Short mmCIF file of C-alpha atoms and ligand atoms in Angstrom, two decimals:
data_model
loop_
_atom_site.label_atom_id
_atom_site.label_comp_id
_atom_site.label_asym_id
_atom_site.label_seq_id
_atom_site.Cartn_x
_atom_site.Cartn_y
_atom_site.Cartn_z
CA MET F 1 5.26 26.17 10.17
CA ALA F 2 5.35 24.51 13.72
CA LEU F 3 8.08 22.61 14.62
CA LEU F 4 7.48 19.65 16.86
CA LEU F 5 9.91 17.02 17.50
CA CYS F 6 13.48 17.39 15.63
CA ALA F 7 16.33 15.95 17.17
CA ALA F 8 19.57 16.78 15.66
CA ARG F 9 21.20 13.96 16.00
CA SER F 10 23.90 14.02 12.74
CA GLU F 11 23.64 15.66 9.47
CA PRO F 12 22.43 13.27 6.61
CA SER F 13 24.38 12.55 3.57
CA ALA F 14 24.08 15.18 0.81
CA SER F 15 22.50 14.28 -2.30
CA PRO F 16 22.04 15.93 -5.26
CA GLU F 17 18.31 15.70 -4.99
CA SER F 18 18.19 17.40 -1.92
CA PRO F 19 21.33 19.33 -0.93
CA ALA F 20 18.99 21.15 2.41
CA ALA F 21 17.80 17.71 3.55
CA ALA F 22 16.38 18.39 7.20
CA SER F 23 18.11 16.53 10.30
CA ARG F 24 16.64 13.64 11.96
CA GLY F 25 13.35 14.00 12.84
CA VAL F 26 9.57 14.65 12.73
CA GLU F 27 8.31 18.30 11.38
CA ARG F 28 4.73 18.87 11.86
CA GLN F 29 3.28 21.63 9.53
CA ALA F 30 -0.49 22.27 8.26
CA PHE F 31 -1.79 20.99 5.48
CA GLY F 32 -5.22 22.18 4.55
CA THR F 33 -8.91 22.02 5.64
CA THR F 34 -11.19 19.24 4.30
CA PRO F 35 -14.37 20.26 2.99
CA ALA F 36 -16.22 19.31 6.14
CA GLY F 37 -13.85 21.58 7.83
CA ASP F 38 -11.20 19.44 9.91
CA SER F 39 -7.62 20.33 9.21
CA VAL F 40 -5.46 18.35 8.58
CA ASP F 41 -1.67 17.93 8.53
CA VAL F 42 1.79 16.85 6.99
CA PHE F 43 4.63 15.06 8.90
CA THR F 44 8.24 15.30 7.38
CA LEU F 45 9.98 11.81 8.66
CA THR F 46 13.91 11.95 8.39
CA ASN F 47 16.10 9.40 9.30
CA GLU F 48 19.71 9.19 10.64
CA ALA F 49 20.65 8.14 6.88
CA GLY F 50 18.79 11.42 5.21
CA MET F 51 16.08 9.46 4.09
CA SER F 52 13.16 10.77 4.18
CA MET F 53 9.39 10.83 3.95
CA ARG F 54 5.78 12.83 3.89
CA VAL F 55 2.66 11.48 5.57
CA THR F 56 -0.34 13.06 5.89
CA ASN F 57 -3.25 12.26 8.44
CA TYR F 58 -5.67 12.58 5.57
CA GLY F 59 -6.00 8.75 4.62
CA GLY F 60 -2.50 7.72 6.11
CA ILE F 61 -1.13 8.74 2.36
CA ILE F 62 2.10 8.85 2.00
CA LEU F 63 3.31 11.56 0.15
CA SER F 64 6.51 11.37 -0.66
CA LEU F 65 9.35 9.04 -0.29
CA ARG F 66 13.00 10.31 -1.29
CA ALA F 67 14.52 7.09 -1.09
CA PRO F 68 18.81 6.56 -1.85
CA GLY F 69 20.17 5.25 -5.14
CA ARG F 70 23.40 5.37 -7.21
CA ASP F 71 23.19 9.05 -7.70
CA GLY F 72 21.41 10.22 -4.91
CA ARG F 73 17.89 10.10 -3.84
CA ALA F 74 14.87 10.42 -5.67
CA ASP F 75 10.99 10.57 -4.98
CA VAL F 76 10.03 7.12 -5.53
CA VAL F 77 6.07 7.08 -4.91
CA LEU F 78 3.11 9.04 -7.05
CA GLY F 79 0.84 11.19 -5.86
CA PHE F 80 0.58 15.02 -5.26
CA ASP F 81 2.03 18.18 -2.92
CA ALA F 82 -1.27 18.93 -2.12
CA LEU F 83 -4.39 18.21 -0.51
CA ASP F 84 -6.67 19.63 -3.32
CA ASP F 85 -5.17 17.23 -5.68
CA TYR F 86 -6.08 14.51 -3.45
CA ARG F 87 -9.49 15.71 -3.74
CA SER F 88 -10.22 16.70 -7.48
CA ASP F 89 -12.95 15.34 -9.81
CA ALA F 90 -10.08 13.95 -11.89
CA TYR F 91 -8.90 12.16 -8.86
CA ALA F 92 -12.56 11.09 -7.91
CA ALA F 93 -13.19 9.49 -11.32
CA SER F 94 -10.00 7.53 -11.94
CA SER F 95 -9.79 6.63 -7.56
CA PRO F 96 -6.29 5.68 -8.18
CA TYR F 97 -5.99 5.78 -4.34
CA PHE F 98 -2.35 6.72 -4.41
CA GLY F 99 -0.44 6.44 -0.73
CA ALA F 100 -3.24 5.68 1.01
CA LEU F 101 -4.48 3.45 4.04
CA ILE F 102 -6.70 0.99 2.97
CA GLY F 103 -9.95 0.06 4.97
CA ARG F 104 -11.96 -1.74 6.33
CA TYR F 105 -10.86 -4.52 3.77
CA GLY F 106 -8.00 -3.67 0.60
CA ASN F 107 -9.43 -4.89 -2.21
CA ARG F 108 -12.65 -6.53 -3.62
CA ILE F 109 -15.81 -8.24 -2.10
CA ASP F 110 -17.95 -9.96 -4.56
CA GLU F 111 -21.20 -8.02 -4.84
CA ALA F 112 -20.35 -6.06 -2.33
CA ARG F 113 -22.02 -8.59 0.37
CA PHE F 114 -21.07 -10.98 2.77
CA SER F 115 -23.06 -13.07 5.21
CA LEU F 116 -21.59 -13.55 8.44
CA ASN F 117 -23.29 -15.38 11.63
CA GLY F 118 -26.47 -15.66 9.46
CA THR F 119 -26.71 -11.98 8.79
CA THR F 120 -26.16 -10.45 5.20
CA TYR F 121 -24.62 -7.51 5.21
CA THR F 122 -24.76 -5.14 2.33
CA LEU F 123 -21.65 -2.25 1.37
CA ASP F 124 -21.14 -0.09 -1.01
CA ALA F 125 -20.71 -1.15 -4.84
CA ASN F 126 -17.75 1.19 -5.48
CA ASN F 127 -16.47 -0.54 -8.48
CA GLY F 128 -19.14 -2.26 -10.78
CA PRO F 129 -20.70 -4.18 -8.59
CA ASN F 130 -18.19 -5.16 -6.14
CA HIS F 131 -17.09 -3.16 -2.99
CA LEU F 132 -13.24 -1.95 -3.66
CA HIS F 133 -11.41 -0.92 -0.66
CA GLY F 134 -13.78 -0.35 1.79
CA GLY F 135 -16.36 1.77 -0.38
CA GLU F 136 -16.56 5.70 -0.29
CA PRO F 137 -15.44 7.15 2.05
CA GLY F 138 -13.25 4.75 2.57
CA PHE F 139 -10.03 4.81 5.19
CA ASP F 140 -8.07 6.45 2.58
CA GLU F 141 -10.31 9.51 2.58
CA ARG F 142 -10.79 9.73 7.11
CA VAL F 143 -9.08 11.94 8.75
CA TRP F 144 -6.90 9.94 11.36
CA ARG F 145 -5.33 11.61 14.91
CA ALA F 146 -1.81 11.60 14.80
CA ASP F 147 0.94 11.45 17.06
CA PRO F 148 4.60 12.03 15.74
CA PHE F 149 7.69 9.94 17.57
CA GLU F 150 11.19 9.51 17.74
CA ARG F 151 12.55 6.52 19.09
CA ALA F 152 16.31 4.97 19.61
CA ASP F 153 16.27 3.71 15.82
CA SER F 154 13.13 4.99 13.94
CA VAL F 155 11.19 8.33 13.35
CA GLY F 156 7.36 7.90 12.87
CA VAL F 157 3.54 8.58 13.20
CA VAL F 158 0.46 6.85 14.90
CA LEU F 159 -2.35 7.11 13.08
CA ARG F 160 -5.28 5.88 14.68
CA TYR F 161 -8.66 6.08 13.48
CA VAL F 162 -12.39 4.89 15.13
CA SER F 163 -14.19 3.80 12.97
CA PRO F 164 -18.47 3.51 13.51
CA ASP F 165 -20.74 0.67 13.97
CA GLY F 166 -22.33 -0.02 10.71
CA GLU F 167 -19.60 2.70 8.51
CA ALA F 168 -19.58 1.32 4.99
CA GLY F 169 -22.10 -1.08 5.71
CA TYR F 170 -19.51 -2.97 8.05
CA PRO F 171 -20.45 -4.52 12.03
CA GLY F 172 -19.05 -3.45 14.71
CA ARG F 173 -17.07 -0.45 16.19
CA LEU F 174 -13.54 -0.80 14.67
CA ASP F 175 -10.83 0.89 16.27
CA THR F 176 -7.57 1.04 14.14
CA GLU F 177 -4.23 2.03 14.77
CA VAL F 178 -1.68 2.26 11.60
CA THR F 179 2.54 3.53 12.88
CA TYR F 180 4.41 4.43 9.84
CA ALA F 181 8.23 4.02 11.47
CA LEU F 182 11.25 4.94 9.20
CA THR F 183 13.88 3.17 10.97
CA ASP F 184 17.96 4.87 10.76
CA ASP F 185 18.61 1.29 8.04
CA ASN F 186 16.29 3.07 5.33
CA GLU F 187 13.18 0.73 6.50
CA LEU F 188 9.77 1.60 6.29
CA VAL F 189 7.79 -0.56 8.94
CA LEU F 190 4.35 -0.44 9.08
CA ASP F 191 2.02 -1.93 12.21
CA TYR F 192 -1.59 -2.43 12.10
CA ARG F 193 -3.55 -3.48 14.94
CA ALA F 194 -7.07 -2.92 15.37
CA THR F 195 -10.15 -4.09 17.99
CA THR F 196 -13.71 -4.77 17.55
CA THR F 197 -16.85 -4.52 19.10
CA LYS F 198 -18.97 -7.32 16.36
CA ALA F 199 -17.34 -9.74 14.43
CA THR F 200 -16.47 -8.19 11.10
CA PRO F 201 -13.88 -8.74 7.84
CA VAL F 202 -10.85 -6.29 7.92
CA ASN F 203 -7.88 -6.64 5.66
CA LEU F 204 -6.05 -3.33 6.05
CA THR F 205 -3.33 -2.03 3.66
CA GLN F 206 -1.23 0.27 2.20
CA HIS F 207 -1.82 1.53 -1.73
CA SER F 208 1.37 3.54 -2.45
CA TYR F 209 2.61 3.41 -6.10
CA PHE F 210 6.41 2.93 -6.51
CA ASN F 211 8.85 4.20 -9.23
CA LEU F 212 11.98 3.00 -7.96
CA GLY F 213 13.73 5.30 -11.11
CA GLY F 214 11.74 8.21 -9.52
CA GLU F 215 8.10 9.67 -10.04
CA GLY F 216 7.34 10.85 -13.00
CA THR F 217 10.34 9.70 -14.42
CA GLY F 218 8.56 6.70 -16.88
CA THR F 219 7.23 3.28 -16.52
CA VAL F 220 8.42 0.65 -14.17
CA LEU F 221 8.17 -1.86 -16.90
CA ASP F 222 12.18 -2.07 -17.02
CA HIS F 223 12.28 -3.00 -13.10
CA GLU F 224 12.75 -6.41 -12.08
CA LEU F 225 10.75 -8.20 -9.67
CA THR F 226 10.12 -11.23 -7.87
CA ILE F 227 7.59 -12.41 -6.02
CA ASP F 228 8.13 -15.67 -3.44
CA ALA F 229 4.79 -17.04 -4.55
CA GLU F 230 4.55 -20.55 -5.99
CA ALA F 231 0.86 -19.80 -6.53
CA PHE F 232 -1.94 -17.21 -7.38
CA THR F 233 -5.65 -16.64 -7.77
CA PRO F 234 -7.29 -16.12 -10.69
CA VAL F 235 -10.20 -13.68 -11.16
CA ASP F 236 -13.08 -13.24 -13.26
CA SER F 237 -13.98 -10.40 -15.31
CA THR F 238 -14.89 -8.11 -12.36
CA LEU F 239 -11.56 -9.24 -10.64
CA ILE F 240 -13.25 -11.18 -8.52
CA PRO F 241 -11.09 -14.53 -7.10
CA THR F 242 -12.69 -17.42 -9.11
CA GLY F 243 -11.55 -19.23 -5.92
CA THR F 244 -9.00 -21.59 -7.55
CA VAL F 245 -5.34 -21.15 -6.50
CA ARG F 246 -3.03 -21.73 -9.69
CA PRO F 247 0.36 -22.56 -10.16
CA VAL F 248 2.40 -19.75 -11.07
CA ALA F 249 5.13 -22.07 -13.15
CA GLY F 250 4.68 -21.63 -16.42
CA THR F 251 2.67 -18.88 -16.56
CA PRO F 252 3.84 -15.06 -17.13
CA PHE F 253 2.86 -15.13 -13.44
CA ASP F 254 6.02 -16.99 -12.13
CA PHE F 255 8.43 -14.06 -10.76
CA ARG F 256 10.31 -16.27 -8.38
CA GLU F 257 12.97 -15.24 -9.90
CA PRO F 258 13.80 -11.48 -11.00
CA THR F 259 12.06 -10.59 -14.19
CA PRO F 260 11.18 -7.87 -16.04
CA ILE F 261 7.82 -6.79 -15.19
CA GLY F 262 7.24 -5.94 -19.19
CA ALA F 263 8.76 -9.41 -19.91
CA ARG F 264 5.55 -10.72 -20.42
CA ILE F 265 2.94 -7.95 -19.33
CA ASP F 266 1.47 -8.17 -23.32
CA ALA F 267 1.55 -12.34 -23.18
CA ASP F 268 -1.71 -13.69 -25.11
CA ASN F 269 -2.92 -14.71 -21.14
CA ARG F 270 -6.68 -14.29 -20.68
CA GLN F 271 -5.96 -13.43 -16.98
CA LEU F 272 -3.36 -10.35 -18.27
CA GLY F 273 -5.97 -9.90 -20.52
CA ILE F 274 -8.87 -8.81 -18.46
CA ALA F 275 -7.25 -7.06 -15.73
CA GLN F 276 -4.74 -4.89 -18.66
CA GLY F 277 -2.01 -6.22 -17.04
CA TYR F 278 -0.93 -7.93 -13.68
CA ASP F 279 -3.89 -7.12 -10.69
CA HIS F 280 -3.39 -10.50 -9.28
CA ASN F 281 -3.55 -11.78 -5.49
CA PHE F 282 -0.47 -13.59 -4.99
CA VAL F 283 -0.28 -16.48 -2.43
CA LEU F 284 2.78 -16.07 -0.75
CA ALA F 285 4.54 -19.12 0.24
CA ARG F 286 3.31 -19.63 3.82
CA GLN F 287 -0.07 -19.04 5.60
CA ASP F 288 1.13 -18.00 9.02
CA ARG F 289 0.49 -14.57 10.63
CA ASP F 290 2.89 -14.47 13.25
CA THR F 291 6.46 -14.52 11.27
CA LEU F 292 7.88 -12.04 8.98
CA ARG F 293 8.80 -13.32 5.41
CA ARG F 294 9.66 -11.87 2.76
CA ALA F 295 7.23 -11.44 -0.32
CA ALA F 296 8.76 -9.60 -3.39
CA ARG F 297 11.67 -7.65 -4.33
CA LEU F 298 11.65 -4.82 -6.81
CA TYR F 299 15.18 -3.98 -8.52
CA ASP F 300 15.45 -0.54 -11.02
CA PRO F 301 18.54 -1.47 -13.42
CA ASP F 302 19.14 2.32 -14.03
CA SER F 303 19.15 3.35 -10.28
CA GLY F 304 20.62 0.97 -8.27
CA ARG F 305 17.18 1.13 -6.18
CA GLU F 306 15.99 -2.16 -4.63
CA MET F 307 13.04 -2.27 -2.50
CA THR F 308 12.60 -5.79 -0.12
CA VAL F 309 8.86 -6.22 1.02
CA LEU F 310 8.71 -8.73 3.87
CA THR F 311 5.52 -9.13 5.40
CA THR F 312 3.02 -10.89 7.88
CA GLU F 313 0.19 -11.32 5.48
CA PRO F 314 -0.48 -14.78 3.35
CA GLY F 315 -0.87 -12.26 0.30
CA LEU F 316 0.29 -9.95 -1.98
CA GLN F 317 -1.69 -7.47 -4.72
CA PHE F 318 0.87 -7.11 -7.28
CA TYR F 319 -1.44 -4.35 -9.45
CA SER F 320 1.02 -2.78 -12.70
CA GLY F 321 -0.61 0.34 -12.60
CA ASN F 322 -2.52 -0.75 -15.59
CA PHE F 323 -5.64 1.84 -15.38
CA LEU F 324 -3.79 5.34 -14.72
CA ASP F 325 -4.66 6.46 -17.94
CA GLY F 326 -2.70 10.03 -17.89
CA SER F 327 -5.29 12.18 -16.91
CA LEU F 328 -3.34 12.76 -13.41
CA VAL F 329 -0.13 15.40 -13.71
CA GLY F 330 2.28 13.82 -10.93
CA LYS F 331 4.46 15.92 -8.30
CA ARG F 332 7.30 16.94 -10.87
CA GLY F 333 4.44 17.79 -13.91
CA ALA F 334 4.76 14.45 -15.89
CA ALA F 335 1.78 13.10 -16.48
CA TYR F 336 0.82 9.37 -14.86
CA GLY F 337 0.56 6.83 -17.93
CA PRO F 338 -0.18 3.30 -17.44
CA HIS F 339 2.62 1.59 -15.79
CA ALA F 340 3.95 5.23 -14.53
CA GLY F 341 4.40 2.67 -11.05
CA LEU F 342 3.31 -0.27 -9.04
CA ALA F 343 1.66 -1.68 -5.96
CA LEU F 344 2.83 -4.30 -3.79
CA GLU F 345 -0.21 -4.67 -1.66
CA THR F 346 0.53 -6.63 1.43
CA GLN F 347 -3.31 -8.47 2.84
CA HIS F 348 -5.27 -11.52 2.96
CA PHE F 349 -6.96 -12.55 -0.29
CA PRO F 350 -9.91 -10.50 -1.95
CA ASP F 351 -13.35 -11.60 -1.30
CA SER F 352 -12.19 -13.66 1.41
CA PRO F 353 -15.86 -13.32 3.76
CA ASN F 354 -17.15 -14.94 0.82
CA ARG F 355 -14.49 -17.74 0.53
CA PRO F 356 -14.22 -19.56 3.33
CA ALA F 357 -11.42 -21.85 1.38
CA PHE F 358 -9.59 -18.64 2.24
CA PRO F 359 -7.49 -17.43 5.32
CA SER F 360 -9.94 -16.14 7.05
CA THR F 361 -10.52 -12.33 7.44
CA ILE F 362 -12.40 -11.86 10.42
CA LEU F 363 -12.04 -10.38 13.57
CA ARG F 364 -14.11 -10.98 16.81
CA PRO F 365 -14.50 -8.82 19.92
CA GLY F 366 -11.97 -9.65 22.34
CA GLU F 367 -8.87 -10.50 19.92
CA THR F 368 -6.90 -7.95 18.24
CA TYR F 369 -5.79 -7.53 14.38
CA THR F 370 -2.12 -7.58 13.97
CA SER F 371 -0.26 -7.28 10.57
CA ARG F 372 3.24 -5.82 10.04
CA THR F 373 5.16 -4.92 6.56
CA VAL F 374 8.05 -3.76 5.91
CA TYR F 375 9.53 -1.73 2.49
CA ARG F 376 13.29 -1.97 3.55
CA PHE F 377 15.66 0.22 0.91
CA SER F 378 19.03 -0.44 -0.55
CA VAL F 379 21.11 0.09 -3.47
CA ARG F 380 22.75 -1.84 -5.34
CA THR F 381 26.66 -0.83 -6.27
CA ASP F 382 27.35 -3.46 -9.24
CA PRO F 383 26.44 -1.20 -12.37
CA PRO F 384 23.40 -2.28 -14.34
C1 BGC G 401 -6.86 -2.41 -7.73
C2 BGC G 401 -6.95 -2.49 -8.98
C3 BGC G 401 -7.41 -1.23 -8.88
C4 BGC G 401 -6.28 -0.24 -8.02
C5 BGC G 401 -7.46 1.48 -7.91
C6 BGC G 401 -5.63 -1.99 -6.89
O1 BGC G 401 -5.46 -2.26 -5.18
O2 BGC G 401 -6.44 -4.12 -7.55
O3 BGC G 401 -8.08 -2.78 -9.75
O4 BGC G 401 -7.62 -0.27 -9.81
O5 BGC G 401 -5.95 -0.68 -6.84
O6 BGC G 401 -8.14 1.37 -7.61
#
């Protein structure tokens, strides 16, 4: 085991689940070797409060995230302990993108093509006729350069990946940098930066599936969700936005007040039928990229765990884990069935390169793509 950074500033508070939690710092260990022969590492980040997170530079995958609750810490993200589990045939067949960094384009692009400055670009069609999450392999299967750090208020790792000109069909070389910082206030702060050599669409996101009761302990249908959106973008039968922006008022998509996810998921609603639940982009209450604003809040009444999502992005894809079918078995040995976890993916809207009315995703040479998302963890002490 290579101990890279580990400044023992204080002992974390004891918890029933992790009595031997490490000191504040970042620990680096070998995680395995990819089929291409690249060795990858796993980084264990532990903050002052004893919250910890394991992340690998293979796909930037968050392997575990142990967040505090009324009765101690629990691992609140779906996934596996071993690299091979992220490379199995069963995993490839269901493509859940557990915990991974997504690029170059989070979400779908219609018929896997777009036109820019008079040129039509053809992308990998890896989701029916459409392009999903940057194609295969996307950024979720790339080996990122990793530089761990320890700062006054956080510990973390900077991941860098250079996507060559033409990769997956996209124009321009994209120099990408994603910083994961775990603050001493129990915030996971994600900072994205990218530059390009040619105009190209960019829409980076993080694809963790959360279950605040603990991964493998059941579904998220009892979790209460708030989304700060007045509208969402309805989709066609292949989950591509139709182009309309529909008010949530009076629909099962109205999460402006905290609402259990399961309360309306089986409602007779065409949009819920198409996606077998929620798998939709919510239009957040503002469109500028400069301010970090609350996008959502998720609360598990049983454990008291609460997660607040803040972002500079204009959209939030709420995916209620509809296509998890029990074929993948997670860290505690439980099969992940429908709604075993949910994703709250901060991003620009799906298919924006083909939708001029949506906020633009085009990055041009000389510009720097920047985006910030915060997942803030807290505990409500009031009993359920
Ligand atoms: C998409 C889903 C997809 C899932 C896993 C989500 O971001 O919205 O449609 O099934 O990723 O690939």
